[in-house]
CSV table of C-alpha atoms in Angstrom, one decimal:
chain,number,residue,atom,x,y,z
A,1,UNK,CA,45.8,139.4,71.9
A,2,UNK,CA,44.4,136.4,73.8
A,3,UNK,CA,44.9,132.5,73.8
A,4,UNK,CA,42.1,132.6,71.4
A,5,UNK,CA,44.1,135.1,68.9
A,6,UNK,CA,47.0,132.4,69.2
A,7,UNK,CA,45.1,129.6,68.3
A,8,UNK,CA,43.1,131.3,65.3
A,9,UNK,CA,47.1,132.1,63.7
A,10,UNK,CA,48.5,128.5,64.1
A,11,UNK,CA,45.3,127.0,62.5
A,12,UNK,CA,46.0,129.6,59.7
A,13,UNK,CA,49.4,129.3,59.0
A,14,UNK,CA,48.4,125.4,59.1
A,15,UNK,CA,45.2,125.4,57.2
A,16,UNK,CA,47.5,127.7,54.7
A,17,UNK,CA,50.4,124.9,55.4
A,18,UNK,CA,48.7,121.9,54.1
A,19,UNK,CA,46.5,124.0,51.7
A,20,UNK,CA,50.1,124.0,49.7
A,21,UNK,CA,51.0,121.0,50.4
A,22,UNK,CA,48.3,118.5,49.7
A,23,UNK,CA,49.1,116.2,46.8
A,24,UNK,CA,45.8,115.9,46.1
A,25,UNK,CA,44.1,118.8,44.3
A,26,UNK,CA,40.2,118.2,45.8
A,27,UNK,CA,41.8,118.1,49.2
A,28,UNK,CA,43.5,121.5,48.8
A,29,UNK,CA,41.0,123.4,47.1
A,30,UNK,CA,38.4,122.2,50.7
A,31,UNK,CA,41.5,123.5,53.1
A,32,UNK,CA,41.7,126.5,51.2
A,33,UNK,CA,37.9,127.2,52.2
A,34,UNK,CA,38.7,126.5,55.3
A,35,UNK,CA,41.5,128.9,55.7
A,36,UNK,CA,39.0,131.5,54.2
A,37,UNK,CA,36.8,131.0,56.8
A,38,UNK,CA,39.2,131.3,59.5
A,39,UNK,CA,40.4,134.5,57.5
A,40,UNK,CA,36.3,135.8,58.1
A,41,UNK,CA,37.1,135.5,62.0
A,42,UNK,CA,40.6,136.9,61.7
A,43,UNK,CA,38.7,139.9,60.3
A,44,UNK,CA,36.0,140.3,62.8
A,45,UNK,CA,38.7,139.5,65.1
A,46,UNK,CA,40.5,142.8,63.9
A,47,UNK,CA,37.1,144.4,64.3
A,48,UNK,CA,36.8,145.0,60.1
A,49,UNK,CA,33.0,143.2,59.8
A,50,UNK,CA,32.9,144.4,56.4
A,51,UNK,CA,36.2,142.9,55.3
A,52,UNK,CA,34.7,139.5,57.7
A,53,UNK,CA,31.5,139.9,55.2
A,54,UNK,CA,33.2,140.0,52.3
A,55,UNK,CA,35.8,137.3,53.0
A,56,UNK,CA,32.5,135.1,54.1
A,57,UNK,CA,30.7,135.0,51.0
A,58,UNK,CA,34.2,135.5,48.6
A,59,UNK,CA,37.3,134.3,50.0
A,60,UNK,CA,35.7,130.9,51.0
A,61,UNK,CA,32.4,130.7,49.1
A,62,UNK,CA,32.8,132.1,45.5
A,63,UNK,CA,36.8,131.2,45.1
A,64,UNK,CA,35.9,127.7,46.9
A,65,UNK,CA,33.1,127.0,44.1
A,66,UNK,CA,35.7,128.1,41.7
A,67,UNK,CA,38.2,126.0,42.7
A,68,UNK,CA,36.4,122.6,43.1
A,69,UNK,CA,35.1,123.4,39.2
A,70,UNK,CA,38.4,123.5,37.9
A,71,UNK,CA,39.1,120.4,40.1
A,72,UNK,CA,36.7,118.9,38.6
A,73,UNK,CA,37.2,119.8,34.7
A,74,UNK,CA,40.4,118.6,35.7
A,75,UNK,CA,39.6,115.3,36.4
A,76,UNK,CA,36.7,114.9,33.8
A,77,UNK,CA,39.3,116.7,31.4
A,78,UNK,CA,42.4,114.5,32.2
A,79,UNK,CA,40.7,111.1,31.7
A,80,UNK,CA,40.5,110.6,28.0
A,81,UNK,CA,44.3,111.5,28.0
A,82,UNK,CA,45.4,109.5,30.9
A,83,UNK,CA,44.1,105.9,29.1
A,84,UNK,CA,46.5,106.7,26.2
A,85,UNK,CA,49.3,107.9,28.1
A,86,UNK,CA,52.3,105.7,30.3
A,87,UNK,CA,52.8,108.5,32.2
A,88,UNK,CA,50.6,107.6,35.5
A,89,UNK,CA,50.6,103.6,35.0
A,90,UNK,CA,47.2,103.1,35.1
B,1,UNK,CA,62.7,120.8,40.5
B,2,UNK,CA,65.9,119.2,42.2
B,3,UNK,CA,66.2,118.8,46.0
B,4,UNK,CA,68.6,121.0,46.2
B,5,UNK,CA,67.3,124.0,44.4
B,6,UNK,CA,64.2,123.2,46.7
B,7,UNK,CA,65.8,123.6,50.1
B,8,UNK,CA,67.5,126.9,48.9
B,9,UNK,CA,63.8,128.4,48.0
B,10,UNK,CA,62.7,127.0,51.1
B,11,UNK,CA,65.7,128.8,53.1
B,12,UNK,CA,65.1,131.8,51.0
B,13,UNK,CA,61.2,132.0,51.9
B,14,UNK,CA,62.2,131.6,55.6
B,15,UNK,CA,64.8,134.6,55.4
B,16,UNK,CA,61.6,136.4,53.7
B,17,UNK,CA,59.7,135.6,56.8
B,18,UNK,CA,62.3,136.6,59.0
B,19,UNK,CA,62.8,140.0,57.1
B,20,UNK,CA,59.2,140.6,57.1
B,21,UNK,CA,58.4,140.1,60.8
B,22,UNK,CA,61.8,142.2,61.6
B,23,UNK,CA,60.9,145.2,59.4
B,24,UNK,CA,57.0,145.0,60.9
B,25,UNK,CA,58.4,144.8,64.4
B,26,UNK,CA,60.8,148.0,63.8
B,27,UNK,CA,58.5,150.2,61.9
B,28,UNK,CA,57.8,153.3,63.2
B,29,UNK,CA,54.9,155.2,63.7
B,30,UNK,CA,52.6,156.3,61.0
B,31,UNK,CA,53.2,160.0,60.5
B,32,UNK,CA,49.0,160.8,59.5
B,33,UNK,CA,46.1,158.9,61.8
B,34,UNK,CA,43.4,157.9,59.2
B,35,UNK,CA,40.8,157.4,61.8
B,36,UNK,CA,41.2,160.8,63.0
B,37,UNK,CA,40.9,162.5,59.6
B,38,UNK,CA,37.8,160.6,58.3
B,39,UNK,CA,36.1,160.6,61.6
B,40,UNK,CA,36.7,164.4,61.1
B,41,UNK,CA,35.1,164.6,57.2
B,42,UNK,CA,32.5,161.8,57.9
B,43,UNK,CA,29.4,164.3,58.3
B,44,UNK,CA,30.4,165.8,55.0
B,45,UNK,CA,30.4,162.3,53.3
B,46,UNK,CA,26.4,161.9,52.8
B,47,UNK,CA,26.8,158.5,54.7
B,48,UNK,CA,27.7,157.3,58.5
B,49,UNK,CA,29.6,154.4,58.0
B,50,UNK,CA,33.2,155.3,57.9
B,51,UNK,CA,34.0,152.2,55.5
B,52,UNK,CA,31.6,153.2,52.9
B,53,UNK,CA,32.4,157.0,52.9
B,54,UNK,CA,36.0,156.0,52.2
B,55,UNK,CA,34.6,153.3,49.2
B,56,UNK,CA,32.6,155.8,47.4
B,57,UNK,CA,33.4,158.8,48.6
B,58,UNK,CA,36.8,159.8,50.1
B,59,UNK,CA,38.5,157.1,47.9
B,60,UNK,CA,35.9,156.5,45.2
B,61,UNK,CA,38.8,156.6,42.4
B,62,UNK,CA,40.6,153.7,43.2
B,63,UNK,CA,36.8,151.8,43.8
B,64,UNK,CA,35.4,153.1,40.1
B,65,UNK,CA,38.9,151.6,38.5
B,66,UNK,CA,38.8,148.5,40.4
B,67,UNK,CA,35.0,147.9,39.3
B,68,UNK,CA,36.3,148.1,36.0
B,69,UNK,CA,39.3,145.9,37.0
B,70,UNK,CA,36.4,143.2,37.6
B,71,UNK,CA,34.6,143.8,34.1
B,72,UNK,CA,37.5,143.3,32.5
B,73,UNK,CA,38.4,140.4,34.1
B,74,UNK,CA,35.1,138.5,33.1
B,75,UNK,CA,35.2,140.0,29.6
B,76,UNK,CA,38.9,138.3,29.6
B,77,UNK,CA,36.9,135.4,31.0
B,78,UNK,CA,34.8,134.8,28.1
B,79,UNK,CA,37.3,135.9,25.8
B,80,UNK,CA,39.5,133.0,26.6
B,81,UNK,CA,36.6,130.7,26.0
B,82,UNK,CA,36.3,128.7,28.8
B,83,UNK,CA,35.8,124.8,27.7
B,84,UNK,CA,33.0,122.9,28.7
B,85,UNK,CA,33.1,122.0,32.7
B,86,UNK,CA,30.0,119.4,32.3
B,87,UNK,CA,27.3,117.9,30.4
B,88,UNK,CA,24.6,121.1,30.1
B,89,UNK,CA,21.6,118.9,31.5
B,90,UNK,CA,22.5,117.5,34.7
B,91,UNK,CA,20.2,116.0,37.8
B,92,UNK,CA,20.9,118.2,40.8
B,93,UNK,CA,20.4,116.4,43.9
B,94,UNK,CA,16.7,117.1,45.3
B,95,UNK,CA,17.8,118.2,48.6
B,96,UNK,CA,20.0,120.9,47.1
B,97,UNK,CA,17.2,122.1,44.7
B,98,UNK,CA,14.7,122.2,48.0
B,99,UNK,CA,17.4,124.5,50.0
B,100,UNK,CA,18.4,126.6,46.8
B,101,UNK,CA,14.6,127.1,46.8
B,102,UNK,CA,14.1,128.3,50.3
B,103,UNK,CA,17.6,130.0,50.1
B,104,UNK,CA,17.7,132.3,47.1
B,105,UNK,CA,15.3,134.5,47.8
B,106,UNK,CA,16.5,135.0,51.2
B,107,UNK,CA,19.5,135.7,50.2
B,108,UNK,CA,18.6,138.5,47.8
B,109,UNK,CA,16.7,139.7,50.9
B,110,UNK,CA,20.3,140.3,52.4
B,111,UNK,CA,21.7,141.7,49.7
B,112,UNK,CA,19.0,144.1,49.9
B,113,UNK,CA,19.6,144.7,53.6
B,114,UNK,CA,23.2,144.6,53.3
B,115,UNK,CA,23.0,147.2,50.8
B,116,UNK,CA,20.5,149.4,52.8
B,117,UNK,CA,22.4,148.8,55.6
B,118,UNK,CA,25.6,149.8,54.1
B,119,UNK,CA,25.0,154.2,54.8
B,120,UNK,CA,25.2,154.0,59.3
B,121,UNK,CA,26.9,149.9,60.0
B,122,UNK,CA,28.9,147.2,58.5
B,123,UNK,CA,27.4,146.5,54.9
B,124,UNK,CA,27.6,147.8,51.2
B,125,UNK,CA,27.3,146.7,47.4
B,126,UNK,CA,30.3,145.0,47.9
B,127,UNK,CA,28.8,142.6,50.1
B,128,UNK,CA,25.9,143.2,48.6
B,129,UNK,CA,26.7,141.8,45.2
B,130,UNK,CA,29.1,139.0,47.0
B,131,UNK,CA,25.8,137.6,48.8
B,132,UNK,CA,23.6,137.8,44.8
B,133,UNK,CA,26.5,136.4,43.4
B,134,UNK,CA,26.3,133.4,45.9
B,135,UNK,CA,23.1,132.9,45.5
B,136,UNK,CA,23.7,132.7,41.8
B,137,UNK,CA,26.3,129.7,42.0
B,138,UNK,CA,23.7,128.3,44.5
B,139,UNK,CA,21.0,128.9,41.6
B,140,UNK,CA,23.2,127.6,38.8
B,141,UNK,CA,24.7,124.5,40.7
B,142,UNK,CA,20.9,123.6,41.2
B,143,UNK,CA,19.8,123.8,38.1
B,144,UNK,CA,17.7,126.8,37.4
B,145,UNK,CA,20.1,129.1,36.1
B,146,UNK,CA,21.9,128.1,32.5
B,147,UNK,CA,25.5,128.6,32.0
B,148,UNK,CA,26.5,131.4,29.7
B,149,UNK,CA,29.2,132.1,27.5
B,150,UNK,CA,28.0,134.5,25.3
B,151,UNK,CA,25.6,136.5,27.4
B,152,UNK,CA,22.5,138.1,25.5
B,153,UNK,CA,22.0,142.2,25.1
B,154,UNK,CA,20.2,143.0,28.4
B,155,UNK,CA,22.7,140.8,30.4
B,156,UNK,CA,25.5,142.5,29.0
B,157,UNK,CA,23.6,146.1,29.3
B,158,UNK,CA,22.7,144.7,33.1
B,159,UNK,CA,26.9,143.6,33.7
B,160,UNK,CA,28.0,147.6,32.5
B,161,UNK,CA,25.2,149.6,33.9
B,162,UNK,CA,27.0,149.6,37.6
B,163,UNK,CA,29.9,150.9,36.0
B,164,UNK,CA,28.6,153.3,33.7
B,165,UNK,CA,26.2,154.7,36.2
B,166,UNK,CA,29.4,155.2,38.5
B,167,UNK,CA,31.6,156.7,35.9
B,168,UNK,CA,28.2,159.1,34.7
B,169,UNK,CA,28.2,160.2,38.3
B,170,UNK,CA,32.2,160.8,38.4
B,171,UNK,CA,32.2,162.9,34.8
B,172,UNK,CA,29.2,164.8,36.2
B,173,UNK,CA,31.1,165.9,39.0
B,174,UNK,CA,34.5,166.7,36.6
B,175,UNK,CA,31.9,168.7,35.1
B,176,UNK,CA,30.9,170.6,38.0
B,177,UNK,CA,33.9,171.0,39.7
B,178,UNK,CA,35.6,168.2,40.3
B,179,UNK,CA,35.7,164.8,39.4
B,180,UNK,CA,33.8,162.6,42.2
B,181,UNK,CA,32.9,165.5,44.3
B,182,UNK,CA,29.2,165.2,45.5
B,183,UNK,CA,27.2,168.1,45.7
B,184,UNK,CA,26.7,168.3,49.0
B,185,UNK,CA,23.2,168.4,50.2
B,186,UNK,CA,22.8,165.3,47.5
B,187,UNK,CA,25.7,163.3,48.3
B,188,UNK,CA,24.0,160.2,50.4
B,189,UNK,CA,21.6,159.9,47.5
B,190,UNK,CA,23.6,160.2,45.5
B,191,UNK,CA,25.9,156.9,46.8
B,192,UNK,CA,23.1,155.2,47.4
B,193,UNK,CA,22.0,155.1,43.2
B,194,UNK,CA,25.8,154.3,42.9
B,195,UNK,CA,25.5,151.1,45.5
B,196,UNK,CA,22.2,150.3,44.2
B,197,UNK,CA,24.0,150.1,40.7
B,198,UNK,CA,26.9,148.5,41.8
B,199,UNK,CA,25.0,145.6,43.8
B,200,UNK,CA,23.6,144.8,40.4
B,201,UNK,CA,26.4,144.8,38.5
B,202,UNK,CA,29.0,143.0,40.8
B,203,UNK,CA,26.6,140.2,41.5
B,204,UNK,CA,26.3,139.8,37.9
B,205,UNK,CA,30.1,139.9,37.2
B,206,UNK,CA,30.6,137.7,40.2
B,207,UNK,CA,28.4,135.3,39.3
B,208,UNK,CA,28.9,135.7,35.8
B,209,UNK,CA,32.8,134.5,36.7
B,210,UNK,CA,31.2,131.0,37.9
B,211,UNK,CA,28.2,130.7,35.1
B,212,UNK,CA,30.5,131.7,31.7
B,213,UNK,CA,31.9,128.3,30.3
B,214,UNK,CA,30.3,125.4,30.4
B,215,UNK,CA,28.0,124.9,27.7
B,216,UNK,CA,30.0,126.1,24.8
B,217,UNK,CA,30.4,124.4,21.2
B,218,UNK,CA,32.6,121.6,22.0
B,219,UNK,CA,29.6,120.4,24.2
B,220,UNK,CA,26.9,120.9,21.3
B,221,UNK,CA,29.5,120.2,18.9
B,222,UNK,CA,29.5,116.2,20.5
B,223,UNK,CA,25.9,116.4,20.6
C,1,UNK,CA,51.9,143.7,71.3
C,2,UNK,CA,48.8,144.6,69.9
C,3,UNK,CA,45.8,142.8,68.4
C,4,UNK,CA,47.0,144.6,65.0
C,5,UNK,CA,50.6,144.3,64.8
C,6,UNK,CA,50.2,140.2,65.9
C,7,UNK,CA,47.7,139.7,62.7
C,8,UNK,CA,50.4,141.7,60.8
C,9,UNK,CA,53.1,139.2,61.5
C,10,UNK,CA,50.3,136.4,60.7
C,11,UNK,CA,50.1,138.2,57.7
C,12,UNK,CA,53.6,138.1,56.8
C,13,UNK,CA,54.2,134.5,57.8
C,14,UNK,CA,51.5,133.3,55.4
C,15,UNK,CA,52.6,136.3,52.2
C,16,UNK,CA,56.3,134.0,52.9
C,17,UNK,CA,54.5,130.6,52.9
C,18,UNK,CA,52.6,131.2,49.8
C,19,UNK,CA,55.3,132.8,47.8
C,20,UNK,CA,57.3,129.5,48.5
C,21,UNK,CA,54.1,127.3,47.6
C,22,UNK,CA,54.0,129.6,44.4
C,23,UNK,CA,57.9,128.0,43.6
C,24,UNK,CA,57.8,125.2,44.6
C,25,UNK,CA,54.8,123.5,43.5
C,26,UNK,CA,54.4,122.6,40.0
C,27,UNK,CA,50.4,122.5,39.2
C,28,UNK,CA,48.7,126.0,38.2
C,29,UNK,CA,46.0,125.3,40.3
C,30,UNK,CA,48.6,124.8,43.0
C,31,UNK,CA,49.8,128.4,42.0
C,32,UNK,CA,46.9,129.6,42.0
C,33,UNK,CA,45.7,128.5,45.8
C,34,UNK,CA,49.3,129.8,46.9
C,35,UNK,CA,48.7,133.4,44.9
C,36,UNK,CA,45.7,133.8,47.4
C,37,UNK,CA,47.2,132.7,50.1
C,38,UNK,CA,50.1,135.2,49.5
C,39,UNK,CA,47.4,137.7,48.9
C,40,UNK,CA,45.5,137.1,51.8
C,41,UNK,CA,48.8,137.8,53.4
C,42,UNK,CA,49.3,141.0,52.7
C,43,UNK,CA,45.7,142.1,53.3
C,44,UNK,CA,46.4,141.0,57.1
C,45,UNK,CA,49.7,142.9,56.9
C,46,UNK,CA,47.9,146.1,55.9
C,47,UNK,CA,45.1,146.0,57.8
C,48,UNK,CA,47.0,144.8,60.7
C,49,UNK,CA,49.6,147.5,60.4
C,50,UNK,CA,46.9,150.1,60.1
C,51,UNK,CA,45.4,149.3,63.3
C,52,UNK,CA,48.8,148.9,65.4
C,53,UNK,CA,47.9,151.5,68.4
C,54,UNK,CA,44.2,149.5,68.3
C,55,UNK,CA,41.6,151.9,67.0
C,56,UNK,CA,40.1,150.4,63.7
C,57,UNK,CA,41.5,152.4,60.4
C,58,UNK,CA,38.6,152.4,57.6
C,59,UNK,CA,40.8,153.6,55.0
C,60,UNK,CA,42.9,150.2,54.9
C,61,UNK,CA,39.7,148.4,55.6
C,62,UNK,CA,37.9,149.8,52.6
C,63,UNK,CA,41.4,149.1,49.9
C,64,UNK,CA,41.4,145.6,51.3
C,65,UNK,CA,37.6,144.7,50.2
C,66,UNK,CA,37.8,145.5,47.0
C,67,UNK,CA,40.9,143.9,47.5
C,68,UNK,CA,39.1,140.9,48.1
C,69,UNK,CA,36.8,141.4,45.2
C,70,UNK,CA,39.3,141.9,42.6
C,71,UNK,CA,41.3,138.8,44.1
C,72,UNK,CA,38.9,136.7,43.3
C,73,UNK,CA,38.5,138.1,40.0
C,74,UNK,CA,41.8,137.5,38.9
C,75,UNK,CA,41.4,133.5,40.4
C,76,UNK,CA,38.6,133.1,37.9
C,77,UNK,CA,40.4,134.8,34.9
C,78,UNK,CA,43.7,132.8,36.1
C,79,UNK,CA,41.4,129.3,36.1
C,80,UNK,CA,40.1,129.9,33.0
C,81,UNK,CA,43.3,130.1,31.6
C,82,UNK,CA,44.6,127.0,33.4
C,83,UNK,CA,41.8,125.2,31.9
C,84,UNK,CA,42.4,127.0,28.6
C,85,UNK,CA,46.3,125.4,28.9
C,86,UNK,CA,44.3,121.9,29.7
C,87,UNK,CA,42.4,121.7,26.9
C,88,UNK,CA,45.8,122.8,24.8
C,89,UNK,CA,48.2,121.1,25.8
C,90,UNK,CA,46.4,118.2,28.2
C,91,UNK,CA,47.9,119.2,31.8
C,92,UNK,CA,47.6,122.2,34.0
C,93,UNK,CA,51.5,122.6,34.6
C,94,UNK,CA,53.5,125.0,32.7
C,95,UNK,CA,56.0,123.9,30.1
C,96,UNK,CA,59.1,124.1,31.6
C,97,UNK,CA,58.2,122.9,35.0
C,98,UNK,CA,56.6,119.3,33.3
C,99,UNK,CA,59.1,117.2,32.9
C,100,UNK,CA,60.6,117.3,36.6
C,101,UNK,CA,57.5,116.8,38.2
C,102,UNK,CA,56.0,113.2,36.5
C,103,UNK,CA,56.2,111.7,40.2
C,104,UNK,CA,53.7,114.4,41.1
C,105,UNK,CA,51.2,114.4,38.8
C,106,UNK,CA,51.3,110.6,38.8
C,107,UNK,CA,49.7,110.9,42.4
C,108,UNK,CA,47.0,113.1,41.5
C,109,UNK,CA,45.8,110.8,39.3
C,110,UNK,CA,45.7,108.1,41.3
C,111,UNK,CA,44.1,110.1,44.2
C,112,UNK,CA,41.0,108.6,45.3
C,113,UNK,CA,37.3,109.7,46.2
C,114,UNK,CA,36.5,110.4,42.5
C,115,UNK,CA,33.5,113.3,43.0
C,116,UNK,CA,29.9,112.5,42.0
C,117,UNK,CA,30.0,114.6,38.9
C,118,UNK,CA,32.7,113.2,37.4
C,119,UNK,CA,30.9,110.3,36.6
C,120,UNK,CA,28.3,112.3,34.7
């Protein structure tokens, strides 16, 4: 365990962090792939390159493209409701 | 959600922290080494990668279920009719279609070599099918691939065939002993059909769990 | 300590951070992003734990990708059922947590940076 080890857990606990915490949706959904790709170098850091593979191409491509569609459909899917609703005061 | 019931989940997450550090910290020594054993079995195992001998091999029980685990999890998928995400013709930037282009069929180069590579280093359908099913967003969100809800005969044939071909294998072997035992001389061979299967079928399901939606009736049904 | 047993503890921080952001935050999709956090959590804790004296254990290694695989399985059949509840009922929040979090949502909304393709 190095400086380097350090480093790589604070930026995922904070990636992870605001992940959670971001109001906005979009902004979320693009931390979250980032926290998946510091998950791929946790892995190779815990010398599991398959697991790092995996994690590459899944954890923060497939589940990012998953995510950002359902932020989308959100948005596209919330707007006809939104103009005959109070409840954001637009 | 009141503030007050917030900060006590908040304090009670932290205590789960705290408990979960302490117990890691204090645990003792595992009993069994792992490494040991399967280093031990690996020339018996048909391949030389100790990951993939454990995948389809040692552990290849909890690996059949879990590919069923992902079948069922598209069929649920479709089942729950997934509403339209956009309109089904849409212009995909140039640039993007250029790079899916160049991209795709590299990428099903990799899968290939992943999967090859998968018997002696770091590799395997899993990764395999992860790297087709990325090229299949990558294909869809270009434009060349349509969205599917209701897939046709030879794409659900195509989804199963991993599957069945890895449950043939495993009743085979209940029949001849015992159930995902490899005969020995056969067994790398034998893994490798199972991979090869596999790489097809979880690069379909994994796409499949981007591309099923969008174009379903209530988009023709505005048309 | 060893390079295992620190990713462990990682692993435990972030399995307690997404198990609050599964509370606490109202929106499915929320939920959902918190459910694989708190999943990648507990990969890290078994892998990590696995590996403690620093020689590299397959057998957790092996459980944790199709782990991976089957994680992201579930996040597609749990979106499609968020977006099932959307087109129900109009909003990806479950019914009892609505009313309390108006505020919330209300930002969303007005979040800017509208994507391309929503314009389509």
């Amino acid at each position: 365990m190095n400086a380097f080890d350090m480093l790589l857990a604070l930026a995922l606990l904070l990636t992870a962090w605001r992940a959670l915490a971001a109001s906005d949706l979009f902004k979320g959904s693009v931390l979250f792939i980032v926290f998946g790709l510091l998950m791929a170098i946790a892995w190779a850091r815990l010398t599991a390159p398959d697991i790092a593979l995996a994690e590459a191409a899944i954890g923060a491509g497939l589940t990012g493209a998953l995510l950002l569609d359902a932020v989308g459909h959100l948005r596209v899917g919330r707007r006809p409701r939104a103009q005959g609703s109070t409840e954001d005061g637009a | 959600m009141s503030r007050w019931l917030g900060v006590s989940v908040v304090l009670l997450c932290t205590l789960l922290a705290l408990a979960l550090v302490g117990a890691m910290l204090v645990l003792p020594d595992a009993p069994v080494r792992l490494p040991g054993e399967v280093a031990q079995r690996l020339g018996e195992s048909g391949v030389d990668h100790a990951v993939t001998a454990v995948l389809l091999n040692f552990r290849g029980y909890d690996t059949l279920l879990e590919v069923a685990v992902l079948l069922l999890a598209l069929l649920g998928m479709l089942a729950a009719g997934v509403a339209p995400l956009r309109p089904a013709p849409f212009a995909a930037d140039p640039l993007l279609v250029a790079l899916a282009r160049t991209l795709a069929p590299l990428m099903v180069l990799v899968a290939g070599y992943l999967l090859w590579a998968g018997a002696f280093r770091p590799g395997g359908a899993f990764q395999a099918g992860a790297v087709l099913a990325a090229a299949g967003v990558l294909l869809r969100l270009a434009g060349f691939l349509p969205a599917w809800n209701a897939p046709a005969l030879h794409l659900r044939v195509l989804l199963a065939a991993g599957f069945a071909l890895f449950l043939l294998v495993a009743a085979a072997g209940l029949y001849f002993g015992a159930m995902l035992r490899y005969p020995q001389p056969g067994a790398g061979a034998l893994i490798l059909a199972i991979e090869t299967g596999l790489t097809l079928s979880l690069g379909l399901i994994l796409a499949g769990l981007f591309l099923a939606g969008p174009e379903t009736p209530r988009a023709r049904g505005g048309a | 300590m060893s390079i295992g047993l620190f990713y462990a503890l990682v692993g435990g921080l972030l399995f307690a951070l997404g198990v609050g952001g599964l509370i606490l935050r109202p929106h499915l999709l929320s939920k959902i992003l918190a459910f694989n956090i708190l999943g990648s959590g507990a990969f890290l804790v078994l892998v990590g734990l696995g590996q403690r004296d620093g020689t590299p254990d397959p057998v957790p290694q092996a459980m944790v990708l199709t782990g991976i695989v089957v994680a992201v399985a579930a996040t597609a059949l749990a979106l499609a059922l968020a977006r099932r509840l959307l087109d129900l009922s109009g909003d990806m929040v479950l019914p009892g947590e609505k009313a309390a979090d108006e505020a919330e949502a209300g930002d969303q909304e007005a979040a800017p940076g509208d994507g391309p393709r929503g314009g389509a």
